[in-house]
Every structure is written in C-alpha cells, then in structure tokens.
C-alpha cells in the first residue's frame, strides 16, 4: 500500500475548516510554561542495548511498590498475583484473540467473558453483570447515566466519601450531558447523611463502601430511603477484595454496583490498564451500558456462547444506544477471572481475612506516636490517620527513608486545607510485620 503524506495545502484546508490558523493554535489552551519551544534533546538514534540502559536509568529514579515497602491504596492496591495468571493470559489464543463480534471464531473469548460476568454477579450480590467497563471511575459515570435513564430524572447525589477521581469523571459527563450533581464536603469522619439530600428530582445516590477514607457502612437504610423517593442506590467499590469479607451491596439493597477490579490478577502499573466492574438488577438490564455474553445451544445441541445483548450504537440505532462504551480491557478481565478461579470461594475469603488482619495490625502500630489518631474505626484493609503536621511532607520524608507510607489526602483534595494532616494507609497480604514496624518507626521519627 502506498503512503500518501498530506500536502501543505491539505493541512491548511483542514485548519481552515476547524477555524484555526496553525497547528500551534490547537495547543493554545495549554499554558505556555507547560509547552516546549524546541524539540526534546535526544540523540538521533541508539542501539537497542543503549536504549534499554538509558530507559532503565530513567525508570530507576522512581521509587515504586516493587522496590520498597508500600502502603499505598486510595483506589489501587498491591496484591500477590500467582505466576499462573500471567502464564495463562499469555497463551496465543488469549493474547491475540479478536474482539467477540464474530462468535463463530471467538468462542474462547466469549466463554471467559461469560465466566467473568458470573463471578462479578456473585461477588456483588446482583443478578446480572456486563463485561464492558474500562475502569471503576468511568463505570461510576456510566452508572449515573443509567440511573438517569431508568428514573427519567437528572440529579445525582454523590457521597463525600466517594473517591474524588470517580466524582470528577462523573461531573465531566454531567457538564456535557446536562445533568446535575450534588456532593457534600469530603467526609473523613464517616458521618454524612445522604438521605436528606434525596428528593423527587434525584435519580441516584452514589456511595462508596468502604469509603475513600476506609469507613465500612451498612447501606440498608440508605437504600430504603432512595427507593422510597424513587431513586436508585449506586454502590462503588475501589477494593474488590473487600467483597470476600463484607456483605455484598446487593444484599443491602443496591440497584447498581460498580467496582475497580485491578486488585485481582492485575498489577498496579502506573495507573492502568485497569478493569471496571458493573452489575445491576435484571429489571434494569436494557438500560445497562455495554454488552452481555450469554450461554446457548446450537442446532446440534452443543453448548456455546453469544453476545446476548449489546446496546451500543455499533449494534443498534444511535438514538437507542445506552452508551458508546464498547469493550473492557479483555486481557485484564481474563486475568481477573483466572485469579479468582484459582482462589475459589474459600481462598477469596481467606485472602480478605489476611488483608483485614494486616490492616488491623498496622493500625495498632500507627496509632501509638503522640499526636497521631485513627479516624477510621471500622475498616477493611485501608484507614485514615490524622497526623500532628501536614501529611504531604511526612510522606516525602518517609519516601527518602525507602518507605511508601500512604497517600496524603492533600494529593486527592489539593484545595481542602482541613484535610492536609490526613494520611490514607493501606495494608494487604503482601505487607510483612517487619515492613509495618519499619513504617511505624520511621513515621515516629518523621513526626518528632
């Protein structure tokens, strides 16, 4: 195939069509100090070995959780992933499989997505789950838009304990789609009363459990208040391993459950690719975004799998489509499914118990230094401590001692001065007693 580059006349015609004079005009919203006025100073070319060395030296400047004791959480968690998971997902038929538009050639893909959906429905206590979400944050926005369709209302109430990134994604969708979002201030004490914000215009209430500050909640009363007002309850979960120990949202009356599935089978990376989970009640299935894989029989009675429902515009009329979201990160979904299958029900509950025990042991250690208080009384594997000084500099000092001591709340809410002393700390099955002792000791030195 010939390569036909654009001519200068082609470029000018396109620029004129979109109303700008030059390529630089496309970047005028980027602050000047954030732009480069000359090319990056790189050598014209290097051999593969030289490039590996250079990139390796640059990467070594990062202090990542694989090189240091890590107590980072706030939506992304480090867990042990069995070697079998990576080995299996790298089989050629999985690694290079085509998207399941052509079921006659992708039965393996459809089958594992069917298993993935089944696992998500069982974990969340819901009746149906899809296999179409990119990550927990976008799944949250999709859930609110679905609630708007179901109720034909246009106001969403977000908990102050919802991860701010999830809230920001939802607000971005609200800005362009024209629905309202109300959210009280961040709730580090876990005392907010969301039921009082529900009225006849409310389509849904979105609450995270455990909250971003770590609080575990019984959502039964909130679900009843939502239903009494004709609104839906959406429950967000950023740490899916918690479902091995906590009552599933479906049992507490949730109408839609969204979650981040990274914790099972998938590495932390540097922010992705991650995996969104989405489950709901069967009566709402036609308003659910994405697609469903179902089980069937062919004319000879053989078991098979098909795309049962797909409500995106590629398959149905645009005006009837529920969302443009099309597919999740399939390999991440497969890793999730394999990891959970290897664990089994008993293993998953055991993993959750190990996480909770580690967090309890760490909380006991961190609450000892003078001036440090534990804000989260009921938690799974993450909690919030209040320090006698700003948490941001304390975390930097811990990093200089070779410990990733947690996420300062100021990282998530940079303009909330009242939260600057709060530190979100997570512990999982990978954290040893020696690492916890090292963190407690280093924190005591930093705060002295």
Coordinates of C-alpha atoms in Angstrom, one line a residue:
X1 CA 0.0 0.0 0.0
X2 CA 1.4 3.4 -0.9
X3 CA 2.0 6.0 1.7
X4 CA 0.4 9.3 0.6
X5 CA 1.5 12.1 3.0
X6 CA -0.5 15.2 3.5
X7 CA 0.5 18.2 1.4
X8 CA 0.8 21.7 3.0
X9 CA -2.4 22.6 1.1
X10 CA -4.2 19.6 2.7
X11 CA -3.1 20.8 6.2
X12 CA -4.2 24.4 5.5
X13 CA -7.6 23.2 4.3
X14 CA -8.2 21.2 7.5
X15 CA -7.0 24.0 9.7
X16 CA -9.3 26.4 7.9
X17 CA -12.2 24.0 8.2
X18 CA -11.9 23.9 12.0
X19 CA -11.2 27.6 12.3
X20 CA -7.6 27.8 13.4
X21 CA -4.6 29.4 11.6
X22 CA -1.9 26.9 12.6
X23 CA -1.1 23.7 14.3
X24 CA 0.2 25.8 17.3
X25 CA -3.3 27.2 17.7
X26 CA -4.6 23.7 18.6
X27 CA -2.5 24.0 21.8
X28 CA -3.3 27.5 22.8
X29 CA -5.2 26.2 25.9
X30 CA -2.0 24.6 27.2
X31 CA -0.2 27.1 29.5
X32 CA 3.0 28.4 27.8
X33 CA 5.1 27.2 30.7
X34 CA 3.9 23.7 30.0
X35 CA 4.9 23.8 26.3
X36 CA 8.3 23.1 24.8
X37 CA 9.6 25.6 22.4
X38 CA 12.2 23.3 20.9
X39 CA 12.5 19.5 20.3
X40 CA 13.5 17.2 23.1
X41 CA 17.3 16.9 23.2
X42 CA 17.6 13.3 22.2
X43 CA 20.3 11.6 20.2
X44 CA 19.3 10.8 16.6
X45 CA 19.4 7.1 17.1
X46 CA 20.8 4.4 19.5
X47 CA 21.1 0.7 19.5
X48 CA 18.6 -1.4 21.4
X49 CA 21.0 -2.1 24.3
X50 CA 21.9 1.5 24.7
X51 CA 18.2 2.5 24.7
X52 CA 17.4 -0.2 27.3
X53 CA 20.2 1.2 29.6
X54 CA 19.0 4.8 29.2
X55 CA 15.4 4.0 29.8
X56 CA 16.3 1.7 32.7
X57 CA 18.3 4.5 34.3
X58 CA 15.4 6.9 34.0
X59 CA 12.9 4.3 35.5
X60 CA 15.3 3.7 38.4
X61 CA 14.6 7.2 39.6
X62 CA 11.1 6.1 40.6
X63 CA 10.6 4.5 44.0
X64 CA 7.8 2.0 43.1
X65 CA 6.0 -0.5 45.2
X66 CA 8.1 -3.4 43.8
X67 CA 11.2 -1.8 45.3
X68 CA 10.0 -0.6 48.7
X69 CA 7.6 -1.4 51.4
X70 CA 4.4 0.1 50.1
X71 CA 1.2 1.1 52.0
X72 CA -0.3 2.9 49.0
X73 CA -4.0 2.5 48.3
X74 CA -6.7 5.1 47.6
X75 CA -8.2 3.1 44.7
X76 CA -5.3 0.9 43.5
X77 CA -3.9 -1.9 45.6
X78 CA -0.8 -4.1 45.5
X79 CA -1.6 -7.8 45.9
X80 CA 0.2 -11.0 45.2
X81 CA -0.7 -12.3 41.7
X82 CA 0.0 -16.0 41.2
X83 CA 2.5 -16.7 38.4
X84 CA 0.0 -19.0 36.8
X85 CA -2.2 -15.9 35.9
X86 CA 0.4 -14.2 33.7
X87 CA 1.5 -17.6 32.2
X88 CA -2.1 -18.4 31.1
X89 CA -3.1 -15.0 29.8
X90 CA 0.0 -15.0 27.5
X91 CA -1.2 -18.1 25.6
X92 CA -1.5 -17.0 22.0
X93 CA -5.2 -17.7 21.7
X94 CA -5.9 -15.3 24.6
X95 CA -3.1 -12.7 23.9
X96 CA -4.0 -12.2 20.3
X97 CA -7.7 -13.0 20.3
X98 CA -10.1 -10.9 18.2
X99 CA -13.0 -9.0 19.8
X100 CA -16.1 -11.1 20.1
X101 CA -18.0 -9.7 17.2
X102 CA -17.7 -12.9 15.4
X103 CA -18.8 -15.6 17.8
X104 CA -18.1 -18.5 15.4
X105 CA -14.3 -17.7 15.7
X106 CA -14.1 -16.4 19.3
X107 CA -15.9 -19.0 21.5
X108 CA -13.0 -19.0 23.9
X109 CA -13.2 -15.2 24.4
X110 CA -17.0 -15.3 24.9
X111 CA -16.7 -18.2 27.4
X112 CA -14.3 -16.4 29.7
X113 CA -16.3 -13.2 29.5
X114 CA -19.4 -15.3 30.5
X115 CA -17.4 -16.7 33.4
X116 CA -16.2 -13.1 34.3
X117 CA -19.8 -11.8 34.3
X118 CA -20.9 -14.7 36.6
X119 CA -18.1 -14.1 39.0
X120 CA -18.9 -10.3 39.2
X121 CA -22.6 -11.0 39.8
X122 CA -21.8 -13.4 42.6
X123 CA -19.3 -11.1 44.2
X124 CA -21.6 -8.1 44.2
X125 CA -24.8 -10.0 45.1
X126 CA -26.5 -8.7 41.9
X127 CA -28.5 -10.5 39.2
X128 CA -26.6 -9.5 36.1
X129 CA -23.2 -8.1 35.2
X130 CA -21.6 -6.9 32.0
X131 CA -18.1 -7.1 30.5
X132 CA -17.6 -3.7 29.1
X133 CA -16.1 -1.2 31.6
X134 CA -12.7 0.4 31.3
X135 CA -12.2 1.1 34.9
X136 CA -14.0 1.9 38.1
X137 CA -14.1 5.7 37.5
X138 CA -15.8 5.5 34.1
X139 CA -18.1 2.7 35.3
X140 CA -19.3 5.2 38.0
X141 CA -20.2 7.8 35.4
X142 CA -21.9 5.1 33.3
X143 CA -23.9 4.0 36.3
X144 CA -25.2 7.5 37.0
X145 CA -26.2 8.0 33.3
X146 CA -28.0 4.6 33.5
X147 CA -29.9 5.7 36.7
X148 CA -30.9 8.9 34.8
X149 CA -32.4 6.8 32.0
X150 CA -34.2 4.4 34.4
X151 CA -35.8 7.1 36.5
X152 CA -36.1 9.8 33.9
X153 CA -34.6 12.2 36.4
X154 CA -31.5 14.4 36.2
X155 CA -29.9 14.9 39.6
X156 CA -27.3 12.7 41.1
X157 CA -26.1 12.8 44.7
X158 CA -22.5 11.7 45.3
X159 CA -21.2 10.8 48.7
X160 CA -18.4 13.0 50.2
X161 CA -16.7 9.6 50.8
X162 CA -16.6 8.8 47.1
X163 CA -13.1 8.7 45.5
X164 CA -12.6 12.2 44.1
X165 CA -11.4 10.9 40.8
X166 CA -14.7 8.9 40.4
X167 CA -16.6 12.1 41.3
X168 CA -14.6 14.2 38.8
X169 CA -15.3 11.8 35.9
X170 CA -19.0 11.9 36.7
X171 CA -19.0 15.7 36.9
X172 CA -17.3 15.8 33.5
X173 CA -20.0 13.7 32.0
X174 CA -22.7 15.9 33.8
X175 CA -21.2 19.0 32.3
X176 CA -21.6 17.8 28.7
X177 CA -24.8 15.8 29.1
X178 CA -26.7 18.3 31.2
X179 CA -27.5 16.6 34.4
X180 CA -26.9 17.9 37.9
X181 CA -24.5 16.6 40.5
X182 CA -24.7 17.4 44.2
X183 CA -21.9 16.3 46.6
X184 CA -21.3 17.3 50.2
X185 CA -17.8 18.0 51.5
X186 CA -15.3 15.2 51.9
X187 CA -16.3 13.0 54.9
X188 CA -13.3 11.8 56.8
X189 CA -15.4 11.0 59.9
X190 CA -18.0 8.9 58.0
X191 CA -21.0 10.7 59.5
X192 CA -22.7 12.2 56.5
X193 CA -26.5 11.9 56.0
X194 CA -27.1 11.4 52.3
X195 CA -30.8 10.6 52.7
X196 CA -31.6 14.2 53.5
X197 CA -30.4 15.2 50.0
X198 CA -32.7 12.9 48.2
X199 CA -35.8 14.5 46.7
X200 CA -38.2 14.0 43.8
X201 CA -35.6 15.0 41.2
X202 CA -32.9 12.7 42.4
X203 CA -32.1 9.8 40.0
X204 CA -29.5 8.2 42.2
X205 CA -27.2 8.3 45.2
X206 CA -23.6 7.1 44.8
X207 CA -21.9 5.9 47.9
X208 CA -18.5 4.1 48.2
X209 CA -18.1 1.2 50.5
X210 CA -15.6 1.1 52.1
X211 CA -15.4 4.9 51.6
X212 CA -12.3 6.6 50.3
X213 CA -11.4 7.2 53.9
X214 CA -11.9 3.5 54.7
X215 CA -15.2 3.6 56.6
X216 CA -17.4 0.5 56.3
X217 CA -21.1 1.2 56.2
X218 CA -24.4 -0.6 56.4
X219 CA -26.3 0.8 53.4
X220 CA -29.6 -0.8 54.1
X221 CA -31.3 2.3 55.5
X222 CA -29.9 4.5 52.7
X223 CA -31.2 2.0 50.1
X224 CA -34.7 2.2 51.6
X225 CA -34.6 6.0 51.6
X226 CA -33.6 6.1 48.0
X227 CA -36.3 3.6 46.9
X228 CA -39.0 5.4 48.9
X229 CA -38.1 8.6 46.9
X230 CA -38.0 6.7 43.6
X231 CA -34.2 7.0 43.3
X232 CA -31.6 4.2 42.8
X233 CA -28.7 3.4 45.1
X234 CA -25.3 3.0 43.3
X235 CA -22.5 1.4 45.3
X236 CA -18.9 2.0 44.3
X237 CA -16.1 -0.3 45.4
X238 CA -12.5 0.5 44.8
X239 CA -11.1 -2.5 46.5
X240 CA -12.8 -5.6 45.2
X241 CA -11.0 -7.9 47.6
X242 CA -13.2 -6.4 50.4
X243 CA -16.1 -8.4 49.0
X244 CA -14.5 -11.5 50.5
X245 CA -15.3 -10.2 53.9
X246 CA -18.1 -7.6 53.6
X247 CA -21.7 -8.2 52.9
X248 CA -22.3 -7.6 49.2
X249 CA -24.0 -4.4 48.1
X250 CA -26.8 -6.4 46.5
X251 CA -27.8 -7.8 49.9
X252 CA -28.0 -4.2 51.3
X253 CA -30.4 -3.1 48.6
X254 CA -28.1 -1.6 45.9
X255 CA -29.6 -1.2 42.4
X256 CA -26.3 -0.8 40.6
X257 CA -22.8 -1.8 41.8
X258 CA -19.6 -0.6 40.1
X259 CA -16.1 -1.5 41.1
X260 CA -12.4 -1.4 40.2
X261 CA -11.2 -4.9 39.5
X262 CA -7.5 -4.2 39.4
X263 CA -6.8 -5.9 42.7
X264 CA -7.4 -9.3 41.3
X265 CA -5.0 -10.6 38.6
X266 CA -3.7 -7.2 37.6
X267 CA -0.6 -5.2 38.5
X268 CA -0.6 -1.7 39.8
X269 CA 1.3 -0.4 36.7
X270 CA 1.3 3.4 36.7
X271 CA -2.4 3.9 36.6
X272 CA -3.6 1.3 34.2
X273 CA -4.8 -0.5 32.3
X274 CA -7.4 -1.3 34.9
X275 CA -10.7 -3.1 34.9
X276 CA -14.2 -1.8 35.6
X277 CA -16.9 -4.0 37.0
X278 CA -20.6 -3.3 36.5
X279 CA -23.6 -5.2 37.9
X280 CA -27.3 -4.4 38.3
X281 CA -30.8 -5.8 38.8
X282 CA -32.3 -7.8 35.9
X283 CA -35.2 -5.5 35.6
X284 CA -32.8 -2.7 34.5
X285 CA -30.8 -4.8 32.1
X286 CA -32.0 -3.0 28.9
X287 CA -30.7 0.3 30.3
X288 CA -27.3 -1.2 31.2
X289 CA -24.4 0.1 29.1
X290 CA -22.1 -2.2 27.2
X291 CA -22.9 -5.8 26.4
X292 CA -23.8 -9.2 27.8
X293 CA -22.5 -12.6 26.9
X294 CA -25.0 -15.4 27.2
X295 CA -25.0 -19.2 27.1
X296 CA -26.9 -21.0 24.4
X297 CA -27.1 -24.3 22.4
X298 CA -26.6 -24.6 18.6
X299 CA -28.8 -26.6 16.3
X300 CA -27.0 -29.8 17.3
X301 CA -27.5 -29.2 21.0
X302 CA -23.9 -28.2 21.6
X303 CA -23.1 -25.7 24.3
X304 CA -21.9 -22.3 23.1
X305 CA -21.8 -18.6 23.9
X306 CA -23.1 -15.5 22.1
X307 CA -23.4 -11.8 22.5
X308 CA -26.9 -11.8 24.1
X309 CA -27.4 -8.0 24.5
X310 CA -25.5 -5.1 23.1
X311 CA -26.9 -1.7 23.5
X312 CA -24.2 0.4 21.9
X313 CA -24.6 2.4 18.7
X314 CA -22.5 0.0 16.6
X315 CA -25.2 -2.6 17.0
X316 CA -28.4 -0.6 17.3
X317 CA -29.8 2.7 16.3
X318 CA -27.7 5.6 17.7
X319 CA -30.7 7.2 19.4
X320 CA -31.5 3.9 21.2
X321 CA -27.9 3.3 22.3
X322 CA -27.3 3.5 26.1
X323 CA -23.6 4.3 25.8
X324 CA -20.7 4.5 23.4
X325 CA -18.6 2.4 25.7
X326 CA -17.7 -0.8 23.8
X327 CA -15.3 -3.1 25.5
X328 CA -13.3 -3.6 28.6
X329 CA -9.6 -4.4 28.7
X330 CA -10.3 -8.0 27.8
X331 CA -6.9 -9.3 28.9
X332 CA -7.4 -7.7 32.3
X333 CA -10.8 -9.3 32.6
X334 CA -9.2 -12.7 31.8
X335 CA -6.6 -12.1 34.4
X336 CA -9.3 -11.3 37.0
X337 CA -11.2 -14.4 36.1
X338 CA -8.2 -16.7 36.3
X339 CA -7.0 -15.3 39.6
X340 CA -10.5 -15.6 41.2
X341 CA -10.9 -19.1 39.8
X342 CA -7.5 -20.1 41.3
X343 CA -8.6 -18.7 44.7
X344 CA -12.0 -20.2 44.7
X345 CA -14.6 -19.1 47.3
X346 CA -12.7 -20.3 50.3
X347 CA -9.4 -18.8 49.1
X348 CA -11.0 -15.5 48.3
X349 CA -12.4 -15.3 51.8
X350 CA -9.0 -16.3 53.2
X351 CA -7.3 -13.5 51.2
X352 CA -9.8 -11.0 52.5
X353 CA -9.2 -12.1 56.1
X354 CA -5.4 -11.8 55.6
X355 CA -5.9 -8.2 54.3
X356 CA -8.1 -7.2 57.2
X357 CA -5.7 -8.7 59.8
X358 CA -2.8 -6.9 58.2
X359 CA -4.6 -3.6 58.3
X360 CA -5.6 -4.1 62.0
X361 CA -2.0 -4.9 62.9
X362 CA -0.8 -1.8 61.1
X363 CA -3.4 0.5 62.6
X364 CA -2.4 -0.6 66.1
X365 CA 1.2 0.3 65.4
X366 CA 0.5 3.7 63.7
X367 CA -1.9 4.9 66.4
X368 CA 0.9 4.9 69.1
X369 CA 3.0 8.0 68.3
X370 CA 1.9 11.1 70.2
X371 CA -0.5 13.3 68.2
X372 CA -1.5 10.5 65.8
X373 CA -5.1 9.5 65.8
X374 CA -7.0 6.8 63.9
X375 CA -10.1 8.3 62.2
X376 CA -11.5 5.1 60.8
X377 CA -12.9 2.8 63.4
X378 CA -14.4 0.2 61.2
X379 CA -12.4 -0.6 58.1
X380 CA -11.3 -3.4 55.7
X381 CA -7.7 -3.0 54.6
X382 CA -7.4 0.8 54.5
X383 CA -7.9 3.5 57.0
X384 CA -7.2 7.2 57.7
X385 CA -4.9 8.6 60.3
X386 CA -4.6 12.2 61.4
X387 CA -1.1 13.4 61.9
X388 CA 0.0 16.4 64.0
X389 CA 1.5 18.0 60.9
X390 CA 0.8 18.0 57.1
X391 CA 0.9 14.5 55.7
X392 CA 2.4 15.5 52.3
X393 CA 5.8 16.4 53.6
X394 CA 5.7 13.5 56.0
X395 CA 5.1 11.1 53.1
X396 CA 8.0 12.6 51.2
X397 CA 10.3 12.1 54.3
X398 CA 9.2 8.5 54.5
X399 CA 10.0 8.0 50.8
X400 CA 13.5 9.3 51.5
X401 CA 13.8 6.5 54.0
X402 CA 12.7 4.0 51.4
X403 CA 9.1 3.5 52.5
X404 CA 5.9 4.4 50.6
X405 CA 3.9 5.4 53.6
X406 CA 0.5 6.0 52.2
X407 CA -1.4 8.6 50.2
X408 CA -1.8 12.1 51.7
X409 CA -5.4 13.4 51.5
X410 CA -4.0 16.6 50.1
X411 CA -3.0 14.6 46.9
X412 CA -6.6 13.9 46.3
X413 CA -8.1 17.2 47.6
X414 CA -5.4 19.8 47.0
X415 CA -7.6 22.7 47.9
X416 CA -9.1 21.3 51.1
X417 CA -6.8 22.7 53.9
X418 CA -8.8 20.9 56.6
X419 CA -7.6 17.6 55.2
X420 CA -3.9 18.3 54.8
X421 CA -3.0 16.4 58.0
X422 CA -4.8 13.2 56.9
X423 CA -3.0 10.2 55.6
X424 CA -4.7 7.2 53.9
X425 CA -2.9 4.0 54.6
X426 CA -3.5 0.5 53.1
X427 CA -2.1 -2.9 54.1
X428 CA -2.6 -6.1 52.1
X429 CA -1.4 -9.7 52.3
X430 CA 2.0 -8.7 50.8
X431 CA 3.0 -6.4 53.8
X432 CA 5.1 -8.2 56.4
X433 CA 5.2 -7.5 60.1
X434 CA 8.8 -6.1 59.6
X435 CA 7.6 -3.6 57.0
X436 CA 4.8 -2.4 59.3
X437 CA 7.3 -2.0 62.1
X438 CA 9.6 -0.1 59.8
X439 CA 6.8 2.3 58.8
X440 CA 5.7 2.9 62.4
X441 CA 9.3 3.5 63.5
X442 CA 10.0 5.8 60.5
X443 CA 6.8 7.8 61.0
X444 CA 7.6 8.4 64.6
X445 CA 11.0 9.8 63.6
X446 CA 9.4 12.0 60.9
X447 CA 6.9 13.4 63.3
X448 CA 9.4 14.0 66.1

